[in-house]
Coordinates of C-alpha atoms in Angstrom, one line a residue:
Chain A
M1 CA 0.3 0.2 0.2
A2 CA 2.8 2.0 0.9
D3 CA 3.7 2.1 -3.0
L4 CA 0.4 3.3 -4.2
I5 CA 0.4 6.0 -1.8
R6 CA 3.9 7.3 -2.8
Q7 CA 3.3 6.7 -6.2
F8 CA 0.1 8.6 -6.6
M9 CA 1.2 11.1 -4.8
E10 CA 4.7 11.4 -7.4
E11 CA 1.7 11.4 -10.1
A12 CA -0.9 14.4 -8.5
E13 CA 2.1 16.3 -7.8
L14 CA 3.6 16.1 -11.5
V15 CA 0.1 17.7 -12.2
H16 CA 0.4 20.6 -10.3
A17 CA -1.3 19.2 -7.2
N18 CA -0.1 20.0 -3.4
L19 CA -0.1 16.8 -1.4
Y20 CA -0.2 16.0 2.0
L21 CA 0.1 12.9 3.6
V22 CA -1.1 13.3 7.5
P23 CA -3.1 10.2 10.1
R24 CA -6.6 10.7 10.5
T25 CA -6.4 12.1 13.8
A26 CA -4.5 14.9 12.2
L27 CA -6.8 16.0 9.9
D28 CA -9.0 19.1 10.8
A29 CA -5.7 20.6 12.6
K30 CA -4.2 20.1 8.9
I31 CA -7.5 21.1 7.4
A32 CA -7.1 24.4 9.7
E33 CA -3.5 25.2 9.1
L34 CA -3.9 25.0 5.3
T35 CA -6.9 27.4 5.3
K36 CA -6.3 30.0 8.6
D37 CA -5.7 32.8 6.2
V38 CA -9.4 32.5 4.8
P39 CA -12.0 33.9 6.8
S40 CA -14.8 30.7 7.7
E41 CA -17.8 32.2 6.4
K42 CA -15.5 31.8 2.5
I43 CA -15.3 28.4 3.5
Y44 CA -17.5 25.5 2.4
D45 CA -17.0 21.9 3.5
A46 CA -19.3 19.5 2.4
R47 CA -18.4 16.9 4.6
N48 CA -20.1 19.1 8.0
D49 CA -22.2 22.1 6.5
A50 CA -25.7 21.7 5.1
P51 CA -26.2 22.0 1.5
I52 CA -26.1 26.0 0.4
P53 CA -27.7 27.3 -3.6
R54 CA -24.9 27.2 -5.8
D55 CA -24.5 31.1 -6.5
D56 CA -23.1 31.3 -3.4
L57 CA -21.1 28.1 -3.6
A58 CA -19.5 30.0 -6.9
R59 CA -18.6 32.8 -4.4
K60 CA -17.0 30.5 -1.8
M61 CA -13.0 30.6 -1.5
V62 CA -12.5 26.6 -0.7
G63 CA -14.4 23.9 -1.1
I64 CA -13.3 20.6 1.2
S65 CA -15.0 17.1 0.7
E66 CA -14.0 13.8 0.5
M67 CA -13.0 11.9 -2.8
V68 CA -14.1 8.2 -2.9
T69 CA -11.6 6.6 -4.5
G70 CA -7.8 7.6 -6.1
I71 CA -6.1 6.5 -8.5
A72 CA -2.1 5.9 -8.8
E73 CA -0.9 5.3 -12.2
T74 CA -1.9 9.3 -13.1
G75 CA -2.7 11.1 -9.9
S76 CA -6.3 11.4 -10.8
L77 CA -9.7 11.9 -8.4
I78 CA -12.9 10.4 -8.3
V79 CA -16.2 12.5 -7.6
D80 CA -19.1 10.7 -7.1
L81 CA -22.0 12.4 -9.2
T82 CA -25.0 10.9 -7.7
A83 CA -24.0 12.2 -4.5
P84 CA -25.0 15.9 -3.1
D85 CA -20.9 17.6 -2.4
H86 CA -20.1 17.0 -6.3
L87 CA -20.3 20.6 -6.1
A88 CA -17.9 21.5 -3.9
S89 CA -14.9 20.0 -5.8
L90 CA -15.9 22.6 -8.5
L91 CA -17.6 26.0 -7.6
P92 CA -15.1 27.6 -5.4
Q93 CA -11.8 28.7 -6.4
R94 CA -9.4 26.3 -4.5
H95 CA -10.5 22.8 -4.0
I96 CA -9.1 20.5 -0.8
A97 CA -9.7 17.1 -1.5
I98 CA -9.4 14.2 1.6
L99 CA -8.6 11.0 0.7
D100 CA -8.6 7.7 2.6
A101 CA -5.5 6.0 2.1
N102 CA -7.2 2.7 1.6
K103 CA -9.0 4.2 -1.4
I104 CA -5.6 4.0 -3.3
Y105 CA -6.2 1.9 -6.2
P106 CA -3.3 1.0 -8.9
A107 CA -4.9 2.2 -12.3
L108 CA -8.9 3.5 -13.7
E109 CA -9.6 -0.6 -15.3
D110 CA -8.8 -1.8 -11.5
Y111 CA -11.5 0.4 -10.2
L112 CA -13.9 0.0 -13.3
A113 CA -13.4 -3.4 -12.4
S114 CA -13.7 -3.4 -8.9
G115 CA -17.2 -2.9 -9.2
E116 CA -17.1 0.2 -6.8
A117 CA -17.1 2.9 -9.3
P118 CA -20.2 5.1 -9.4
L119 CA -22.5 5.1 -12.6
C120 CA -22.0 9.4 -12.9
Y121 CA -18.6 10.2 -12.1
T122 CA -15.7 12.7 -12.2
M123 CA -12.0 11.6 -12.5
I124 CA -9.9 14.9 -11.8
T125 CA -6.4 14.7 -12.7
G126 CA -4.6 18.1 -10.6
P127 CA -6.4 22.1 -10.9
S128 CA -8.7 23.0 -13.6
K129 CA -6.4 24.7 -16.7
T130 CA -5.9 25.4 -19.5
A131 CA -3.3 25.8 -22.1
D132 CA -5.2 28.1 -25.3
I133 CA -3.0 31.2 -25.6
E134 CA 0.1 30.0 -27.5
K135 CA 0.7 26.7 -25.2
I136 CA 1.4 28.1 -21.7
L137 CA -0.3 26.5 -19.3
V138 CA -2.6 28.8 -17.0
Y139 CA -4.0 27.5 -13.7
G140 CA -8.1 28.1 -13.3
A141 CA -9.6 28.1 -16.2
H142 CA -13.3 27.3 -15.4
G143 CA -12.6 25.2 -12.1
P144 CA -10.7 25.7 -8.7
V145 CA -7.5 27.3 -9.5
A146 CA -5.8 24.9 -6.9
L147 CA -5.9 21.9 -5.9
D148 CA -5.0 20.1 -1.9
I149 CA -4.8 16.9 -1.7
L150 CA -4.5 15.7 1.4
I151 CA -4.5 11.8 2.6
Y152 CA -5.4 10.2 5.6
T153 CA -4.0 7.1 7.2
D154 CA -4.9 4.7 10.1
P155 CA -2.4 4.4 12.6
Chain B
M1 CA -9.1 33.1 -46.6
E2 CA -12.3 31.9 -47.8
F3 CA -13.4 28.2 -45.4
T4 CA -14.7 26.0 -48.1
P5 CA -13.1 22.8 -48.7
R6 CA -13.2 23.8 -53.0
S7 CA -10.5 26.7 -51.7
I8 CA -7.8 24.9 -50.5
K9 CA -5.8 25.4 -53.5
A10 CA -6.2 29.0 -53.0
N11 CA -6.3 29.4 -49.6
F12 CA -2.2 27.6 -49.5
T13 CA -1.1 29.9 -51.6
E14 CA -2.1 32.7 -49.9
S15 CA -1.2 30.8 -46.3
L16 CA 2.6 29.8 -47.0
K17 CA 3.2 33.9 -47.3
D18 CA 1.9 34.1 -43.4
F19 CA 5.1 32.6 -41.9
T20 CA 3.8 34.8 -38.0
L21 CA 1.2 31.7 -38.4
R22 CA 3.7 29.1 -39.2
K23 CA 6.0 29.9 -36.7
N24 CA 3.4 30.7 -33.5
L25 CA 2.1 26.9 -35.6
T26 CA 5.1 25.2 -35.6
K27 CA 5.9 26.0 -32.2
A28 CA 3.0 24.7 -30.6
T29 CA 2.4 21.6 -32.8
H30 CA 6.7 20.4 -32.0
H31 CA 5.4 21.5 -28.0
T32 CA 2.9 18.7 -28.1
I33 CA 4.7 15.6 -30.0
E34 CA 7.6 16.0 -27.6
K35 CA 5.9 15.8 -24.4
R36 CA 3.7 12.7 -26.0
D37 CA 7.0 11.2 -27.1
A38 CA 8.6 11.5 -23.4
L39 CA 5.1 9.8 -22.2
K40 CA 5.4 6.9 -24.9
A41 CA 9.9 6.4 -23.8
A42 CA 7.9 6.3 -20.6
A43 CA 5.2 3.8 -21.4
P44 CA 7.0 -0.1 -21.9
D45 CA 3.7 -1.0 -22.7
W46 CA 2.7 1.3 -25.1
N47 CA 2.7 -0.6 -28.3
K48 CA 0.4 -3.0 -26.3
W49 CA -2.1 -0.3 -25.9
R50 CA -2.3 1.2 -28.8
D51 CA -2.5 -2.7 -30.2
A52 CA -5.8 -2.9 -28.2
A53 CA -7.4 0.8 -28.4
A54 CA -7.4 -0.7 -32.7
A55 CA -8.9 -3.4 -32.1
S56 CA -11.0 -1.8 -30.1
R57 CA -12.3 0.2 -32.2
R58 CA -12.5 -2.5 -35.2
E59 CA -15.0 -4.4 -33.0
S60 CA -17.4 -1.1 -32.1
L61 CA -17.1 -0.6 -36.0
L62 CA -17.8 -4.0 -37.5
H63 CA -20.6 -4.7 -35.2
L64 CA -21.4 -1.1 -34.8
D65 CA -25.4 -1.1 -34.8
R66 CA -25.5 -4.0 -31.7
Y67 CA -23.5 -1.7 -29.8
L68 CA -25.2 1.7 -30.5
A69 CA -28.6 -0.6 -30.1
Q70 CA -27.5 -2.0 -26.5
F71 CA -25.9 1.6 -25.6
E72 CA -29.1 3.4 -26.0
N73 CA -30.9 0.5 -24.1
Q74 CA -29.0 1.4 -21.2
F75 CA -29.4 4.6 -21.2
T76 CA -32.8 5.1 -21.7
A77 CA -33.5 2.6 -19.1
L78 CA -31.5 5.0 -17.2
G79 CA -33.8 7.8 -17.8
G80 CA -31.8 9.3 -20.1
E81 CA -33.2 10.3 -24.1
V82 CA -31.7 9.0 -27.3
V83 CA -32.6 11.0 -30.8
H84 CA -31.1 9.7 -34.4
A85 CA -30.2 12.4 -36.2
T86 CA -29.2 11.6 -40.3
T87 CA -28.2 14.7 -41.5
I88 CA -26.9 17.8 -40.4
E89 CA -30.0 19.5 -41.2
D90 CA -32.0 17.4 -39.9
A91 CA -30.0 17.1 -36.1
R92 CA -30.1 21.4 -36.2
S93 CA -33.7 21.2 -36.1
K94 CA -34.1 18.0 -33.4
I95 CA -31.9 20.3 -31.2
L96 CA -33.8 23.3 -31.7
D97 CA -37.0 21.7 -31.5
I98 CA -36.0 20.5 -27.9
I99 CA -34.7 23.9 -26.8
K100 CA -37.3 25.9 -27.4
A101 CA -39.4 22.5 -25.9
E102 CA -38.2 23.7 -23.2
N103 CA -38.1 28.0 -24.2
G104 CA -34.5 27.9 -22.9
R105 CA -33.1 30.8 -24.1
T106 CA -28.9 30.6 -22.8
V107 CA -27.3 28.2 -24.3
V108 CA -22.7 27.0 -22.6
K109 CA -21.9 24.9 -24.7
A110 CA -18.5 22.7 -24.3
K111 CA -15.7 22.2 -26.7
S112 CA -16.7 19.2 -29.7
M113 CA -16.3 18.9 -32.9
V114 CA -19.2 17.3 -34.3
T115 CA -20.6 20.0 -32.7
E116 CA -18.8 22.3 -35.3
E117 CA -19.6 20.3 -38.0
L118 CA -23.2 21.4 -37.4
E119 CA -21.9 24.9 -36.8
L120 CA -24.6 24.7 -33.8
A121 CA -23.3 27.7 -32.1
T122 CA -23.6 30.3 -34.9
F123 CA -27.2 28.7 -36.1
L124 CA -28.6 28.6 -32.5
N125 CA -27.3 32.5 -32.4
A126 CA -28.6 33.1 -35.6
Q127 CA -32.5 31.5 -34.0
D128 CA -32.4 33.8 -31.3
I129 CA -31.1 31.4 -28.6
E130 CA -27.7 33.2 -26.4
T131 CA -24.5 30.2 -26.9
W132 CA -21.8 30.5 -26.0
E133 CA -18.3 28.6 -26.4
T134 CA -16.8 27.7 -22.5
D135 CA -13.9 26.2 -23.6
L136 CA -11.1 29.5 -23.7
G137 CA -9.9 28.3 -27.3
E138 CA -13.3 28.4 -28.2
F139 CA -14.4 31.3 -27.0
I140 CA -11.6 32.9 -28.6
I141 CA -12.4 31.9 -31.7
Q142 CA -15.9 32.7 -31.5
L143 CA -15.0 36.6 -30.6
A144 CA -13.3 36.5 -33.3
G145 CA -16.1 35.4 -36.5
E146 CA -13.9 32.7 -36.7
H147 CA -13.6 28.6 -37.1
P148 CA -11.7 26.4 -35.2
S149 CA -8.3 25.9 -37.0
H150 CA -7.0 22.6 -35.2
I151 CA -9.6 19.9 -33.4
T152 CA -7.6 20.4 -29.8
A153 CA -6.0 23.5 -29.9
P154 CA -9.2 25.8 -31.8
A155 CA -7.1 28.9 -31.3
I156 CA -3.6 28.0 -31.9
H157 CA -3.1 29.9 -35.3
K158 CA -3.1 32.9 -32.5
N159 CA -0.4 34.2 -30.5
R160 CA -1.0 36.3 -27.6
Q161 CA -1.3 40.1 -28.7
Q162 CA -3.3 39.1 -31.2
I163 CA -5.6 37.5 -28.5
A164 CA -5.4 40.4 -26.1
Q165 CA -6.1 43.0 -29.0
L166 CA -9.5 41.0 -29.8
L167 CA -10.5 40.4 -25.9
H168 CA -9.5 43.9 -25.7
E169 CA -12.0 45.1 -28.5
K170 CA -15.1 42.4 -28.3
M171 CA -14.8 42.1 -24.3
G172 CA -13.6 46.5 -23.1
V173 CA -10.9 44.6 -20.7
P174 CA -7.6 46.6 -20.2
Y175 CA -5.3 45.5 -23.1
T176 CA -2.9 42.3 -21.8
E177 CA -0.8 40.1 -23.4
D178 CA 0.3 38.0 -19.7
P179 CA -2.2 34.9 -20.4
E180 CA -3.0 34.2 -16.8
L181 CA -5.5 37.5 -16.6
L182 CA -6.6 37.1 -20.5
T183 CA -7.7 33.4 -19.4
G184 CA -9.3 35.3 -15.8
Y185 CA -11.3 37.3 -17.6
A186 CA -12.7 34.8 -19.7
R187 CA -13.0 33.0 -16.7
Q188 CA -15.3 35.8 -15.2
F189 CA -17.3 36.1 -17.9
L190 CA -18.5 32.8 -18.3
R191 CA -19.0 31.8 -14.9
Q192 CA -22.4 33.8 -14.6
K193 CA -23.1 32.0 -18.4
Y194 CA -23.1 28.7 -16.7
L195 CA -24.9 29.4 -13.3
D196 CA -28.0 31.1 -16.1
A197 CA -28.1 28.6 -19.0
D198 CA -31.1 26.4 -19.5
V199 CA -29.5 24.2 -21.5
G200 CA -26.0 23.4 -21.6
I201 CA -24.9 21.1 -25.1
S202 CA -21.5 18.8 -25.5
G203 CA -20.1 16.3 -28.0
G204 CA -19.4 12.4 -26.6
N205 CA -15.8 11.2 -26.6
F206 CA -17.1 7.7 -26.1
I207 CA -19.9 6.2 -25.7
I208 CA -20.2 2.7 -23.7
A209 CA -22.6 0.0 -24.8
E210 CA -22.0 -1.8 -21.6
T211 CA -23.4 0.9 -19.7
G212 CA -25.0 3.7 -21.4
Q213 CA -22.4 6.3 -20.1
V214 CA -21.7 9.2 -22.2
I215 CA -17.9 9.9 -21.3
L216 CA -16.4 13.6 -21.8
V217 CA -12.9 14.4 -21.3
E218 CA -11.8 18.2 -20.9
N219 CA -9.1 20.0 -18.8
E220 CA -10.7 23.3 -18.0
A221 CA -13.3 22.4 -16.1
N222 CA -16.1 24.1 -18.9
I223 CA -17.3 20.7 -19.4
R224 CA -18.2 19.6 -16.0
L225 CA -19.8 23.1 -15.5
S226 CA -22.2 23.7 -18.9
T227 CA -22.9 19.2 -18.1
V228 CA -24.1 19.1 -14.4
L229 CA -25.5 23.2 -13.7
P230 CA -28.0 23.8 -16.7
R231 CA -31.5 22.2 -16.0
I232 CA -31.0 19.9 -19.8
H233 CA -27.9 18.0 -20.9
I234 CA -28.0 17.4 -24.7
A235 CA -25.0 15.3 -26.1
V236 CA -24.3 15.6 -29.5
T237 CA -22.2 12.7 -30.7
G238 CA -21.6 11.0 -34.2
V239 CA -22.5 7.3 -34.3
E240 CA -19.2 5.6 -34.3
K241 CA -17.6 7.1 -30.6
V242 CA -19.4 3.6 -29.2
V243 CA -17.3 1.8 -27.1
P244 CA -18.2 -1.6 -26.0
S245 CA -17.4 -1.9 -22.6
Q246 CA -15.4 0.0 -19.5
Q247 CA -12.5 -1.7 -20.2
D248 CA -12.2 -0.4 -23.9
Y249 CA -13.0 3.1 -22.8
A250 CA -10.5 2.5 -19.6
N251 CA -7.1 1.5 -22.2
L252 CA -8.3 4.9 -24.8
M253 CA -7.5 6.9 -21.8
R254 CA -4.0 6.2 -21.7
L255 CA -3.6 7.0 -25.3
L256 CA -6.3 10.1 -25.9
P257 CA -4.8 12.7 -23.2
A258 CA -1.2 11.9 -24.1
S259 CA -1.3 11.7 -28.2
A260 CA -4.3 14.9 -28.2
T261 CA -1.6 17.2 -25.8
G262 CA 0.7 15.4 -24.5
Q263 CA -0.9 14.8 -20.7
K264 CA -0.5 11.3 -19.2
M265 CA -4.3 12.3 -18.1
A266 CA -6.6 14.9 -19.1
G267 CA -8.0 17.4 -15.6
Y268 CA -11.5 16.0 -16.1
V269 CA -12.9 13.1 -17.9
S270 CA -17.1 12.4 -16.4
A271 CA -18.8 9.7 -16.8
L272 CA -22.4 10.9 -17.1
T273 CA -25.9 9.6 -17.5
P274 CA -29.2 10.4 -15.7
G275 CA -28.5 10.7 -12.1
V276 CA -26.4 13.4 -11.0
S277 CA -27.1 14.9 -8.5
G278 CA -28.8 18.0 -8.3
G279 CA -28.1 17.8 -11.8
P280 CA -30.0 18.0 -15.3
E281 CA -34.0 17.0 -15.1
R282 CA -33.1 15.9 -19.0
M283 CA -30.3 14.2 -20.9
I284 CA -30.6 13.7 -24.5
V285 CA -28.0 12.1 -26.9
I286 CA -27.8 13.3 -30.4
L287 CA -26.4 10.3 -32.6
L288 CA -25.5 11.7 -35.3
D289 CA -24.7 10.1 -38.9
A290 CA -24.2 13.0 -41.1
G291 CA -21.9 10.4 -43.7
R292 CA -20.2 8.2 -41.1
R293 CA -22.4 5.2 -42.3
Q294 CA -22.2 5.9 -46.1
M295 CA -18.8 6.1 -44.9
L296 CA -18.9 2.6 -42.4
A297 CA -20.0 1.0 -45.8
S298 CA -17.3 2.3 -47.8
E299 CA -13.1 1.0 -48.4
K300 CA -12.6 4.1 -45.8
W301 CA -14.1 2.7 -42.9
E302 CA -11.4 2.8 -40.5
M303 CA -11.4 6.1 -40.8
L304 CA -13.9 6.1 -38.5
A305 CA -11.8 4.5 -35.8
C306 CA -11.1 8.5 -35.4
I307 CA -10.2 9.1 -31.8
R308 CA -9.8 13.0 -33.1
C309 CA -7.5 13.3 -30.5
G310 CA -5.4 15.3 -33.7
A311 CA -1.4 14.1 -33.3
C312 CA -1.8 13.4 -37.1
L313 CA -2.6 17.0 -37.2
N314 CA 0.5 17.8 -35.3
V315 CA 2.8 15.9 -37.3
C316 CA 2.2 16.7 -40.7
P317 CA 4.3 19.0 -42.4
I318 CA 1.4 20.4 -45.1
F319 CA -0.2 21.0 -41.7
N320 CA 2.0 22.3 -40.3
R321 CA 3.0 25.1 -43.3
G322 CA -0.1 25.4 -44.1
G323 CA -2.4 25.9 -40.3
G324 CA -5.8 24.6 -40.6
H325 CA -7.6 26.9 -41.3
A326 CA -6.2 26.8 -45.3
Y327 CA -7.7 23.0 -45.6
G328 CA -11.4 25.1 -45.2
S329 CA -12.5 22.7 -43.4
V330 CA -14.0 21.3 -40.1
Y331 CA -11.7 18.4 -39.9
P332 CA -7.9 19.2 -41.1
G333 CA -5.3 17.8 -41.9
P334 CA -4.9 14.0 -42.2
M335 CA -7.9 13.0 -40.8
G336 CA -9.5 15.8 -42.2
S337 CA -8.4 15.3 -46.0
I338 CA -10.4 11.7 -45.4
L339 CA -12.8 12.6 -43.6
T340 CA -14.3 15.8 -45.5
P341 CA -14.9 14.3 -48.6
G342 CA -15.8 10.8 -47.0
L343 CA -18.6 12.5 -45.3
S344 CA -20.3 14.4 -47.9
E345 CA -18.7 13.3 -51.3
P346 CA -15.2 13.1 -52.9
G347 CA -16.4 16.1 -55.3
N348 CA -16.5 18.3 -51.7
A349 CA -13.1 18.1 -51.3
P350 CA -11.3 17.8 -54.3
D351 CA -7.8 18.7 -53.6
H352 CA -7.4 17.3 -49.6
A353 CA -6.0 14.5 -50.2
F354 CA -3.6 15.4 -52.9
A355 CA -2.3 18.6 -50.3
S356 CA -0.4 15.0 -48.6
S357 CA 3.5 14.2 -49.0
L358 CA 2.3 10.7 -47.9
C359 CA 5.2 10.4 -45.7
G360 CA 3.5 8.7 -43.3
A361 CA 4.6 10.3 -40.3
C362 CA 0.4 10.2 -39.2
V363 CA 0.2 6.7 -39.8
D364 CA 3.1 5.9 -37.4
I365 CA 1.8 8.1 -34.9
C366 CA -1.6 7.1 -34.6
P367 CA -2.8 5.7 -31.4
V368 CA -5.9 4.0 -32.9
K369 CA -3.3 2.5 -36.3
I370 CA -5.9 4.5 -39.1
P371 CA -3.9 3.2 -42.2
L372 CA -3.8 7.1 -43.5
T373 CA -1.7 6.7 -46.1
K374 CA -3.5 3.9 -48.0
L375 CA -7.0 5.4 -47.1
L376 CA -5.8 9.2 -48.5
L377 CA -4.2 6.7 -51.6
Q378 CA -8.3 5.8 -51.9
T379 CA -9.9 9.3 -51.6
R380 CA -7.2 10.7 -54.3
G381 CA -9.1 7.3 -56.5
D382 CA -12.5 8.5 -55.7
V383 CA -11.5 12.1 -56.8
V384 CA -10.4 11.3 -60.1
N385 CA -12.3 7.5 -61.3
T386 CA -15.6 10.2 -60.2
H387 CA -14.7 13.6 -60.6
H388 CA -12.1 14.5 -63.0
K389 CA -12.2 14.5 -67.0
S390 CA -10.9 12.3 -69.0
W391 CA -8.7 15.2 -70.7
D392 CA -7.1 15.9 -66.8
N393 CA -3.6 15.6 -66.4
L394 CA -3.4 13.7 -70.4
A395 CA 0.4 13.5 -70.3
E396 CA 0.3 10.4 -66.6
R397 CA -2.8 9.2 -68.0
S398 CA -1.4 8.0 -71.0
V399 CA 1.7 6.8 -69.9
W400 CA -0.1 4.6 -67.2
K401 CA -2.3 3.6 -70.1
S402 CA -0.1 2.4 -72.2
W403 CA 2.2 0.9 -69.5
S404 CA -0.2 -1.3 -68.0
L405 CA -1.4 -1.8 -72.2
M406 CA 2.5 -3.0 -72.7
M407 CA 2.0 -5.2 -69.4
R408 CA -1.3 -7.5 -70.7
H409 CA 0.0 -7.7 -73.9
P410 CA 3.5 -10.2 -74.8
G411 CA 3.4 -8.7 -78.0
I412 CA 3.8 -5.5 -76.9
F413 CA 6.4 -6.2 -74.3
R414 CA 8.6 -7.8 -76.7
I415 CA 9.0 -4.9 -79.0
M416 CA 9.3 -2.3 -76.7
R417 CA 11.9 -4.4 -74.7
W418 CA 13.6 -4.7 -77.9
F419 CA 14.0 -0.4 -77.8
G420 CA 14.5 -1.0 -74.5
A421 CA 17.5 -2.8 -75.2
R422 CA 19.3 -0.5 -77.9
I423 CA 18.0 3.3 -77.6
P424 CA 19.4 4.9 -73.7
V425 CA 16.8 6.2 -71.3
R426 CA 17.8 9.2 -69.5
F427 CA 16.0 11.1 -66.5
H428 CA 17.8 14.6 -66.7
W429 CA 19.9 15.2 -69.8
G430 CA 22.4 17.3 -68.5
S431 CA 23.9 14.8 -66.7
D432 CA 25.4 11.5 -67.3
A433 CA 24.5 10.7 -63.4
R434 CA 21.6 9.9 -64.1
K435 CA 21.3 7.6 -67.3
L436 CA 19.8 4.4 -66.9
P437 CA 21.7 1.0 -67.0
R438 CA 21.0 -0.2 -70.7
L439 CA 18.8 -3.7 -70.6
A440 CA 20.6 -6.3 -71.5
K441 CA 20.6 -6.8 -75.4
E442 CA 19.4 -10.9 -74.6
T443 CA 16.3 -11.8 -72.2
F444 CA 17.4 -14.4 -69.1
L445 CA 14.7 -16.0 -70.9
Q446 CA 15.9 -16.1 -74.4
Q447 CA 19.6 -17.3 -72.7
V448 CA 18.2 -20.7 -71.2
R449 CA 16.3 -21.3 -73.8
D450 CA 19.6 -21.1 -76.4
G451 CA 20.9 -23.7 -74.2
R452 CA 23.4 -20.9 -72.4
F453 CA 23.3 -22.9 -69.1
D454 CA 23.0 -26.8 -70.0

């Protein structure tokens, strides 16, 4: 499993995500540290907060949500679109994705073969980006400008 | 520059003088190829993936109706609607009917080559339905009132100065050449459009027969926003985009982003069916034929295996010199020179297949192993057989006609051979270096008959 986590982290870093590996007990402290400069009314935590209108969500600076799976081969995250929290990974400026280290699959084909995949999902690899102007890479095209991935392990 | 396939010769003559274009273009295409080559070099299984992808695409094409029926069953069982469109006009009017029936006023559109075939944004705007291209490159092209010049990088022909000037003039934003700021202006403008739009229109990179899922591949998140926020989602895709299973799709995803943009994986890959939480009330898939079944029944059927990565454009020496617009068609480059006449009729693009050196770089790079040079030659044959007059290229025709006559008639062959052995043949009269060796006075057969080897 350690190999899968390492591979996931290396690949995700290559596509400009910020990676943090923490024990489950230290998760909340890490989130607080990452968001210490953001006013609390600008943060939407899909794990605890009640659903809010999408226009309001679009004005949040940080969206926090738990991912269903990680894919090590490409450093990708799977968002379940049949669950109500999926817009937290799309509308706010910055997305903090939380991932259980036990839920990392080696490759997309392994995940699809497992039968665990929801019917509607988005596989996220890095923050939103475009290279439509002179092939220069710009982050934050229409989705999140930055992507933080917090992987938690059980001690 | 005229944008019709018939204008290719005049367009090339013009665009070959445009050195800014060539510089912008080659810089961009070479950058993508280098990244793609690095990924391939780092993937020991690349050829295995490529073989599997090639086989999977052909499997879909050889049993197209079966897989399409399977997709339709799955998708409708999930609450989706499937609409078949036979022609471009048919698709346009069916899409318009859906939007009107829903009182749709604003449409946000994702980038899709099939909707380029329909010229959908232009069509809908002309019908008083406010339609926005949301992909940054397409948005730039829409503001400029142009056509995309590359299937995955629509604004590849423009440099940042041109884009800065365009956004300054059309959107009234301050002039800046900073790509981050330019992208930010477009983001800000389109954000509200997604939230306000009634209808989202996308293409479909793949549709999966096994599960009824529509797969959409992107980097910007504009497709996610266009497909989950509006009340209605219409996905328009060609009938050939069906793949049998999720495993076929997973394998193709190892090749598509790498070949298209040199990325190991695209930023967002969405699998959509009805049932997105808080998502559209209706999801409709438009399955467009528009010449595809006609092509499937022809000897050029393998072209339909194409996954629209654009790698054949990036490596093509002709594309890199002329640019995408010179082709005057939605699909430029090697793939376009086969698709444009193949989806309509050869006379619609009489010169496209000839705009190739047949160097084969496209064949080498194609992730689904389409024999592009063979198909280009077949397309040339179609054009010559159906659209050339008997007096076109008279000299060339006569040479080949005579050759064919000689090879089929031993008598004529013997006479010509006799002359061949006695008359020196030169290809270049100014030099001896290109002189052909004289044929032997007596043939091998004659020598055997004379008992020379007894």
